[in-house]
Each structure stands twice: as structure tokens, then as C-alpha cells.
Amino acid sequence: MLNVKSIISSVYKDVTSHWKHPAPGNFVSYKELINLALGGMGNQLTMQLIWQMGLSAGNTLFGSTIGIRPLHLQYMLTFQTILNVVFFFIRAYIVDNTRTKWGRFRPYIAFAGIPLALLAIIFVFLPFQTMSYNEKFICVFVFAITISMGQPMFTDTYSELQTVITPNSEERAKVLSINSLIYSFAPTLTGLFIPILSNLTGGYTNINTYRYVLAPISLLGLGLNFFTAFGCKERVVTSSTYVQKVGIIEGSFMILKNKHWWIRQIASVIGFLETATGVFFSWIYIYSVQDMTAYGILNTVMGTASGIAMAITPFLLKKLGNKKLLIYHNLLNVIFCFILMFTFKSPTIMFIIMYLNTLVNGLSLVYNQVMHSEVKDYQQYICGYRMDFVFGLAGMITMPITLLSGYVIPYVYECFGLTKNYDILYDPSVRNSLFLVLCILSIIGATLNLIPFCFYSMSKEKHQNIIRVLRYRALFDDFESGDFNAEIIKNGVEAVRSALELYSSPVPDLKKLKENIKSSKGEEKRLARKEYEKAKSFAADQAEVGIFMDEFNKFDTRIWRHKVESARKLISNDVTALADIDHSIISDARKMPKGSKEERALRKYYINQAKAIVKAGKLIQKNYPNGVLKPDEDKLKAAYALPDNTRSENKFKNAQIKAIEGEFDLYYKTIAPYAAAQKLVHSYENRVNVMDWAESHYDEACEIIRQKEEEEEKQKSSQKNHVAGRRSK
């Protein structure tokens, strides 16, 4: 009892102490976390009707209610997937060029859900009862495709915001877990009341359920999205100055070199059958038990499984790490699907098994987002660019396989007679035979999904050092540009200090500490175990600090000295000289020796550099026939400094920034190898000065941050007092 009181007291103290300002080392306050969660609830509520319009063979609205064949739905999905390639470029261009004082993602979180919800509501009120099959087909096709094209602007921007709300991996897991727990309250309520209310409108096979139950709920969620849109921040580890952008196509090819991304991509492609049993729970209660009140209650109970999973995931991640947790999750999926094969005929036993399976699957709601964020940070680490929406385009490389595999489940459905009439599912013999096949397919899918992740190696410690590297690089960018960003200096200095301390510390003797546990008793044993766990964690961090030290000491290696010397030769001439370099430099680079690993690495570097130089020469002739002229950086700084207090001011500022950054984009795209060589030489020459500069400004940066927080607190307090004063009048 005392322990429970102590935990509650500790949690209360932590929340009240860090309600407006995050704890040291963290970035997200509890107030911001609540704003994120409220927006998540809004997202979930808004999507209640929109989700019903997702093209899939098992869609109840399109299939059972309106009467579209599963294979025809799959044809639509195929067309949607192909069309999505074109729309991806449009969405990526729009989002990547969004510049507001609220960031890139938050404006879409606030407003993109409104047209989606309205389109979905218009659709369900169409007079389907008087339409022919072809007319129904056209309506489903037009509305479903239109909604699917705009949906990522609403849902993906919320997901992407979660990946950039903090650069701290451990804090990110905590934020995602707490956020998921809070916003899952919305689907928990809808999971209870929608099935119960659907009894009044004829159930899920009746269009009135979608008109008079789901439509009002979607409208209800729109207002909650503003909490996230205007109450959260986007935090990306980059320099504070202009950052050269990477093209969508070029960025996609860079992502193809990301081994961690490939593992996740392959797993999703070959594990597509894993969710084949996802229809069991709803179909059992719609076509077998036929009790929607019981379904609503059990659906709510089922929701608690995800809640439990979200609550325990951060602890499991801390204990096991991403890889082990994911492997255990997939192993349990195989086991539960196997048990389900023999128990689905009993609704009670089936519910218990599916509850446990839902609990296990709920772990992925948190760790998948954490892994996605880590993969994006790793991409920035290996290529130097921050990319978000480009990952979606790169993923389309597996689109042909995804399209073909998507026909498997619809084909199975139609083999069992599910075409325009789903009423055959009321027949136990048909239903049970179909469910048995779906169980077998799920077991195959879960097993295949498990295999690639045996090769996943991104640990919490590795990611922590990747973030250290990114913060260290940001120091170089700001030092060379002459800008002063307090947060970059503070975070960069602390990253270097902690890494050097780890590297220089003695390696803990874990064997001896383990022996101390065995030889001690009582309180001494508890303290010895605590000391061992602390040392074990330290040793794990220390084992991966080499990632940062390789970056910190890279100019001491022969390969990097070669690169610096090559870069110096390149920039010894004017940039316009790139247009006159002979194309034979590519063949010369290919003739370089490749006997050792080091020689192969250098040969690859020189080949890539030669190709980039030849390409730059062509672009110079095309874009700057009268000589290369660098845009004025002062104009860009002046554009960033423009006021944006009103809508017209914000519009003018964004237009100015966009125009000037367009000039910079063209310039840096044209002289890419020259700019890279300049940056490399400057980094080499400043490798000592940059840390001296950062250390000398560290105390000043800390003081600026402290004063900024105090000023923000005063402004908020003043605004509250002003509002309270107006109300009292």
C-alpha cells in the first residue's frame, strides 16, 4: 500500500514539476504531450467514417452493405496504388514546401481532416438503393480514390509529427506510449457505443449506421485536432541556417542504401498474410452470434488489450530493446494464430485468444513508430539530409509485389462464394472452412514477417550515438555560417562531452559484479544487483560509442585524408571550371586498385565524385551559361526575419523565402560536388576550432535558453491574467 502511494506521489510530483517545462535532458513537457494526445483523439474520431472507405476485399461498407465484389474492390485498390505514385509527388511537394510559424506538419493536422470528413459524409448519403451495380461501382471508385489521395495529408502528418517531437529515442518511446494510451480512449468509446447504437440503425450491413452513427462522430473529432496543431512543436536535429535540399528521386535512391529500411520493407512485403484473421472478430458477431450489443461490450474489452500493451511497451523496450521485443512479438503471433485454428468455432475461446493476440500486436503501435524514427535518423546520419515524405516514394519500389499479393485474400474469398452477396457467411460450414484457410495463411504470414528482423541491428545505444553525431555536425554548420543557436550549442556540447566521457571511462568488470551478487545477501544483494544493472547499461552504451568516435576522429584516418586532399584539388579552381573537366575522369577512377577494403572504399568514393563532377559540368552549362553566381545569403536572412503576425505578412514571408530558397536550391544542385568539397575542407580545417567556439559559448547558450523559458512563462501568465480580467468585467 505504501509502495502504491509512493508511486502515485512520485508520478504526481513528476507531472506537476514538468507540466510546462520538460525534465533535464528531455524536450517534451506534459502539457505538450496532452495536446498531442488530444489531437490524436481528434484524429481517431475524424477517421471513424473515413476508415470505412478504405479499399479492401473485406470492407463491410463497400462489400456487404453496398454490394461490390471483393475482386472489384481489389481492382480499385490496384488503380489507387498506381495513382498514388503521382499523388505522392504532389503531396510531398506541398508538405516539403510548407513554411509556417507552426511548422510543416501541424497545419495539415488542423485542417486536412475537414474536406475528408465532408466527402465521406456526402458519400454515405447517396441513394444507393436506387442505383445499378455499375453506378454503385463508379460512386465507390470516385469517392474512395479521392479520399485516399488526400488522407495521408491528415493521418501521415500526425504520425510524422510524433517522429520529430523529440530527438531523444527513450523519451520518444515514453511520449508515444503515453500518447497512445490517452488517445486510445477515443476508439475505446467508439468501439463500445458504435456497435450498440448500430442495433438501432440495422447493424454494420445497413447504410443508416454509417449515416447516423459514424458521420456525427467524424464531425465531432475535427475540433480536437487543433490541440496538436497549435500546442506542439517540431524538433529536428539540423543546423539553424539554410540546409541544401535533396530531390525526391535522388532522396529515394539514397534511402535504398539504408539497410534498416530494407529490413522493415521486406518484412512488410512478405508478411502480408499475417492479418488474414483480422476479420474474425467482427464477422463472428455479425454473421454467427448476431448480437451487436455483446460485440460492442467485447470490443471495448478488446480495446483494453492495446491499452495494456501501450503502457508496458516503454518498459519492455528499455529491458529488451527493439529487436528482441519485435521477435518475441512475431513468435507469439505465430503461436496465437496456430491456437486460433483449433478454437475459432467457440466465440468465447476465440475472444480470449484474439484478446491476447491484440495485446501482443499492441506493442507494435509504440515500437513501430520508434523504429521508424530511428530509421529516419539513421538515414540523415549516412547521407546528411533530413527526409520524411520521401520514404513513402522509396517504398513504392515493392509496389508490383504488393499489388500482386493483394489479390490473394480476395481470391480466397471468392473461392468460398463471397461475391456480391456476403449472406453465405451465415452458413457455418462455409464460414468455418473459410476461417480455417485464413488461419493457415496468417501462420505463414507471421512466420515470413519474422525472418527479416533477425538481421535488424539498430539498438537504443546505436541510435543514441547517431543523434550525438548529428548534433556534432550541426555545430560545424552553425560555426561555418557564423550563426548562433543556443539549443544547437547546448545539445552539441553535451553530446560531445558525454561521448568522450564514455570513451575514456574504464570498462566495467561485469563478471566480478555478477559474482558479488551471488556472494552477498539481503540488502547487500539488492544493492549489488542494482550496481550490476547500472554497469551493464553503461557497458552497452560504451560498446556503441565508437559510432561517435569514428565521426569525431575521422580526419585522422587515411581514407578521410585522401578525401580532403581530393576536395582541396577540386576547389583550388573556380567552380566554373567544372564545366571544362573531361568525362574521362570516370574511367580513370574505375581503374583505381581494389585489392583491399580500404582501396575499394576509396575507388567507390572517387567514382561517385567523378560522376557528380561530370553531371555538375552539364548543369553549369545549362543553368549558368554566363558564369556561376551564388545567391545573396543576406537576402535569405532578411526574408527569414520578416514579420509573420498576420495572414498577409505570413503569406508574403513564405513567398519571399520560397523564391530565394529556390535560387539556392538551383545553385547547390548545380555545383553539388564543389559545395561538398568546400564543406569537407572547411570541416577539416575547423575540426579543433568548432569545439573551442562551442565550449566558449556553452554557458551563454544555457543562460539564453533559461531566460527564454522564463519569458515564455511570463507571457503565458500575462495572457491568462488578461483573459481572467476580461471575464471578470
GROMACS .gro file of N, CA, C and O in nm, residues 142-203:
model
  248
  142VAL      N    1  -1.493   0.662  -5.737
  142VAL     CA    2  -1.461   0.805  -5.737
  142VAL      C    3  -1.437   0.857  -5.595
  142VAL      O    4  -1.336   0.922  -5.567
  143PHE      N    5  -1.530   0.827  -5.503
  143PHE     CA    6  -1.517   0.880  -5.367
  143PHE      C    7  -1.400   0.815  -5.292
  143PHE      O    8  -1.324   0.883  -5.224
  144ALA      N    9  -1.387   0.683  -5.304
  144ALA     CA   10  -1.281   0.612  -5.231
  144ALA      C   11  -1.143   0.657  -5.279
  144ALA      O   12  -1.052   0.680  -5.198
  145ILE      N   13  -1.127   0.671  -5.411
  145ILE     CA   14  -0.998   0.714  -5.466
  145ILE      C   15  -0.967   0.857  -5.424
  145ILE      O   16  -0.856   0.889  -5.380
  146THR      N   17  -1.067   0.946  -5.432
  146THR     CA   18  -1.047   1.086  -5.395
  146THR      C   19  -1.006   1.100  -5.249
  146THR      O   20  -0.911   1.172  -5.216
  147ILE      N   21  -1.076   1.029  -5.162
  147ILE     CA   22  -1.045   1.036  -5.019
  147ILE      C   23  -0.907   0.977  -4.990
  147ILE      O   24  -0.830   1.032  -4.911
  148SER      N   25  -0.875   0.866  -5.055
  148SER     CA   26  -0.746   0.801  -5.029
  148SER      C   27  -0.629   0.888  -5.072
  148SER      O   28  -0.521   0.882  -5.014
  149MET      N   29  -0.648   0.971  -5.175
  149MET     CA   30  -0.541   1.058  -5.222
  149MET      C   31  -0.510   1.169  -5.121
  149MET      O   32  -0.396   1.213  -5.108
  150GLY      N   33  -0.612   1.215  -5.050
  150GLY     CA   34  -0.591   1.324  -4.955
  150GLY      C   35  -0.567   1.279  -4.812
  150GLY      O   36  -0.515   1.355  -4.730
  151GLN      N   37  -0.602   1.154  -4.782
  151GLN     CA   38  -0.593   1.105  -4.644
  151GLN      C   39  -0.453   1.116  -4.582
  151GLN      O   40  -0.441   1.156  -4.465
  152PRO      N   41  -0.344   1.084  -4.656
  152PRO     CA   42  -0.211   1.096  -4.594
  152PRO      C   43  -0.176   1.236  -4.548
  152PRO      O   44  -0.094   1.253  -4.457
  153MET      N   45  -0.236   1.338  -4.609
  153MET     CA   46  -0.211   1.475  -4.565
  153MET      C   47  -0.259   1.496  -4.422
  153MET      O   48  -0.210   1.585  -4.351
  154PHE      N   49  -0.354   1.414  -4.380
  154PHE     CA   50  -0.411   1.425  -4.246
  154PHE      C   51  -0.349   1.324  -4.149
  154PHE      O   52  -0.301   1.361  -4.042
  155THR      N   53  -0.348   1.198  -4.188
  155THR     CA   54  -0.300   1.093  -4.097
  155THR      C   55  -0.148   1.085  -4.090
  155THR      O   56  -0.091   1.072  -3.982
  156ASP      N   57  -0.081   1.093  -4.205
  156ASP     CA   58   0.065   1.079  -4.206
  156ASP      C   59   0.134   1.197  -4.141
  156ASP      O   60   0.241   1.181  -4.080
  157THR      N   61   0.077   1.316  -4.154
  157THR     CA   62   0.140   1.432  -4.090
  157THR      C   63   0.135   1.420  -3.938
  157THR      O   64   0.228   1.462  -3.869
  158TYR      N   65   0.028   1.362  -3.885
  158TYR     CA   66   0.022   1.338  -3.741
  158TYR      C   67   0.128   1.236  -3.699
  158TYR      O   68   0.197   1.253  -3.598
  159SER      N   69   0.142   1.129  -3.778
  159SER     CA   70   0.243   1.027  -3.748
  159SER      C   71   0.384   1.085  -3.758
  159SER      O   72   0.470   1.057  -3.674
  160GLU      N   73   0.408   1.167  -3.861
  160GLU     CA   74   0.541   1.226  -3.880
  160GLU      C   75   0.573   1.324  -3.768
  160GLU      O   76   0.688   1.333  -3.725
  161LEU      N   77   0.473   1.396  -3.719
  161LEU     CA   78   0.497   1.489  -3.608
  161LEU      C   79   0.550   1.413  -3.486
  161LEU      O   80   0.639   1.462  -3.416
  162GLN      N   81   0.497   1.295  -3.461
  162GLN     CA   82   0.542   1.216  -3.346
  162GLN      C   83   0.688   1.175  -3.358
  162GLN      O   84   0.756   1.157  -3.258
  163THR      N   85   0.738   1.162  -3.481
  163THR     CA   86   0.878   1.120  -3.501
  163THR      C   87   0.975   1.237  -3.482
  163THR      O   88   1.095   1.214  -3.465
  164VAL      N   89   0.925   1.360  -3.488
  164VAL     CA   90   1.015   1.475  -3.476
  164VAL      C   91   0.982   1.560  -3.353
  164VAL      O   92   1.036   1.669  -3.337
  165ILE      N   93   0.896   1.509  -3.265
  165ILE     CA   94   0.861   1.588  -3.147
  165ILE      C   95   0.975   1.589  -3.046
  165ILE      O   96   0.985   1.677  -2.962
  166THR      N   97   1.064   1.488  -3.054
  166THR     CA   98   1.184   1.484  -2.971
  166THR      C   99   1.290   1.399  -3.040
  166THR      O  100   1.258   1.297  -3.100
  167PRO      N  101   1.418   1.440  -3.032
  167PRO     CA  102   1.526   1.360  -3.090
  167PRO      C  103   1.578   1.252  -2.994
  167PRO      O  104   1.664   1.173  -3.031
  168ASN      N  105   1.523   1.249  -2.872
  168ASN     CA  106   1.565   1.153  -2.770
  168ASN      C  107   1.485   1.024  -2.786
  168ASN      O  108   1.364   1.023  -2.767
  169SER      N  109   1.553   0.914  -2.821
  169SER     CA  110   1.484   0.788  -2.853
  169SER      C  111   1.405   0.734  -2.734
  169SER      O  112   1.291   0.689  -2.748
  170GLU      N  113   1.465   0.737  -2.615
  170GLU     CA  114   1.398   0.684  -2.497
  170GLU      C  115   1.277   0.770  -2.461
  170GLU      O  116   1.170   0.718  -2.427
  171GLU      N  117   1.293   0.903  -2.471
  171GLU     CA  118   1.180   0.992  -2.444
  171GLU      C  119   1.072   0.972  -2.549
  171GLU      O  120   0.953   0.977  -2.519
  172ARG      N  121   1.114   0.948  -2.674
  172ARG     CA  122   1.018   0.928  -2.782
  172ARG      C  123   0.929   0.807  -2.753
  172ARG      O  124   0.808   0.810  -2.774
  173ALA      N  125   0.991   0.698  -2.704
  173ALA     CA  126   0.913   0.578  -2.670
  173ALA      C  127   0.813   0.610  -2.559
  173ALA      O  128   0.697   0.565  -2.562
  174LYS      N  129   0.857   0.687  -2.460
  174LYS     CA  130   0.769   0.726  -2.350
  174LYS      C  131   0.654   0.813  -2.401
  174LYS      O  132   0.537   0.793  -2.364
  175VAL      N  133   0.687   0.911  -2.485
  175VAL     CA  134   0.585   1.002  -2.541
  175VAL      C  135   0.483   0.923  -2.622
  175VAL      O  136   0.362   0.942  -2.608
  176LEU      N  137   0.532   0.835  -2.710
  176LEU     CA  138   0.443   0.755  -2.794
  176LEU      C  139   0.353   0.665  -2.711
  176LEU      O  140   0.235   0.648  -2.741
  177SER      N  141   0.410   0.609  -2.604
  177SER     CA  142   0.333   0.518  -2.520
  177SER      C  143   0.221   0.593  -2.446
  177SER      O  144   0.105   0.553  -2.450
  178ILE      N  145   0.257   0.703  -2.379
  178ILE     CA  146   0.157   0.780  -2.304
  178ILE      C  147   0.054   0.839  -2.400
  178ILE      O  148  -0.067   0.837  -2.373
  179ASN      N  149   0.104   0.890  -2.513
  179ASN     CA  150   0.014   0.947  -2.613
  179ASN      C  151  -0.086   0.842  -2.663
  179ASN      O  152  -0.206   0.868  -2.672
  180SER      N  153  -0.037   0.722  -2.693
  180SER     CA  154  -0.125   0.616  -2.743
  180SER      C  155  -0.228   0.576  -2.637
  180SER      O  156  -0.344   0.549  -2.670
  181LEU      N  157  -0.184   0.572  -2.512
  181LEU     CA  158  -0.276   0.536  -2.404
  181LEU      C  159  -0.391   0.636  -2.394
  181LEU      O  160  -0.507   0.598  -2.377
  182ILE      N  161  -0.358   0.766  -2.405
  182ILE     CA  162  -0.460   0.869  -2.388
  182ILE      C  163  -0.553   0.873  -2.509
  182ILE      O  164  -0.675   0.871  -2.495
  183TYR      N  165  -0.493   0.880  -2.630
  183TYR     CA  166  -0.582   0.896  -2.746
  183TYR      C  167  -0.658   0.768  -2.779
  183TYR      O  168  -0.760   0.772  -2.850
  184SER      N  169  -0.613   0.653  -2.724
  184SER     CA  170  -0.688   0.529  -2.747
  184SER      C  171  -0.821   0.529  -2.671
  184SER      O  172  -0.906   0.443  -2.694
  185PHE      N  173  -0.838   0.628  -2.582
  185PHE     CA  174  -0.966   0.643  -2.513
  185PHE      C  175  -1.078   0.669  -2.613
  185PHE      O  176  -1.192   0.624  -2.595
  186ALA      N  177  -1.044   0.739  -2.723
  186ALA     CA  178  -1.144   0.769  -2.826
  186ALA      C  179  -1.192   0.642  -2.896
  186ALA      O  180  -1.313   0.616  -2.900
  187PRO      N  181  -1.101   0.559  -2.953
  187PRO     CA  182  -1.151   0.436  -3.016
  187PRO      C  183  -1.211   0.336  -2.918
  187PRO      O  184  -1.294   0.254  -2.956
  188THR      N  185  -1.171   0.346  -2.790
  188THR     CA  186  -1.232   0.258  -2.690
  188THR      C  187  -1.380   0.291  -2.675
  188THR      O  188  -1.466   0.202  -2.671
  189LEU      N  189  -1.411   0.421  -2.667
  189LEU     CA  190  -1.551   0.463  -2.655
  189LEU      C  191  -1.630   0.431  -2.781
  189LEU      O  192  -1.743   0.381  -2.775
  190THR      N  193  -1.571   0.459  -2.897
  190THR     CA  194  -1.642   0.431  -3.022
  190THR      C  195  -1.659   0.281  -3.041
  190THR      O  196  -1.762   0.236  -3.094
  191GLY      N  197  -1.559   0.203  -2.996
  191GLY     CA  198  -1.570   0.058  -3.007
  191GLY      C  199  -1.682   0.002  -2.922
  191GLY      O  200  -1.739  -0.103  -2.954
  192LEU      N  201  -1.717   0.073  -2.813
  192LEU     CA  202  -1.827   0.029  -2.727
  192LEU      C  203  -1.962   0.076  -2.781
  192LEU      O  204  -2.055  -0.004  -2.797
  193PHE      N  205  -1.971   0.205  -2.812
  193PHE     CA  206  -2.103   0.263  -2.842
  193PHE      C  207  -2.147   0.249  -2.987
  193PHE      O  208  -2.267   0.241  -3.014
  194ILE      N  209  -2.054   0.247  -3.080
  194ILE     CA  210  -2.095   0.234  -3.220
  194ILE      C  211  -2.168   0.102  -3.246
  194ILE      O  212  -2.276   0.102  -3.306
  195PRO      N  213  -2.114  -0.014  -3.202
  195PRO     CA  214  -2.190  -0.139  -3.223
  195PRO      C  215  -2.326  -0.139  -3.153
  195PRO      O  216  -2.424  -0.190  -3.208
  196ILE      N  217  -2.331  -0.080  -3.032
  196ILE     CA  218  -2.459  -0.076  -2.959
  196ILE      C  219  -2.559   0.013  -3.032
  196ILE      O  220  -2.675  -0.023  -3.053
  197LEU      N  221  -2.512   0.132  -3.076
  197LEU     CA  222  -2.600   0.223  -3.149
  197LEU      C  223  -2.640   0.166  -3.285
  197LEU      O  224  -2.748   0.197  -3.337
  198SER      N  225  -2.551   0.083  -3.341
  198SER     CA  226  -2.582   0.025  -3.473
  198SER      C  227  -2.703  -0.069  -3.466
  198SER      O  228  -2.765  -0.098  -3.568
  199ASN      N  229  -2.735  -0.119  -3.345
  199ASN     CA  230  -2.856  -0.201  -3.329
  199ASN      C  231  -2.982  -0.122  -3.366
  199ASN      O  232  -3.081  -0.178  -3.413
  200LEU      N  233  -2.975   0.011  -3.341
  200LEU     CA  234  -3.090   0.096  -3.370
  200LEU      C  235  -3.102   0.130  -3.518
  200LEU      O  236  -3.207   0.173  -3.564
  201THR      N  237  -2.990   0.111  -3.593
  201THR     CA  238  -2.990   0.151  -3.734
  201THR      C  239  -2.974   0.032  -3.829
  201THR      O  240  -2.953   0.050  -3.948
  202GLY      N  241  -2.979  -0.089  -3.775
  202GLY     CA  242  -2.975  -0.206  -3.863
  202GLY      C  243  -2.842  -0.276  -3.871
  202GLY      O  244  -2.824  -0.365  -3.956
  203GLY      N  245  -2.743  -0.236  -3.789
  203GLY     CA  246  -2.614  -0.304  -3.789
  203GLY      C  247  -2.520  -0.253  -3.898
  203GLY      O  248  -2.552  -0.162  -3.974
   0.00000   0.00000   0.00000
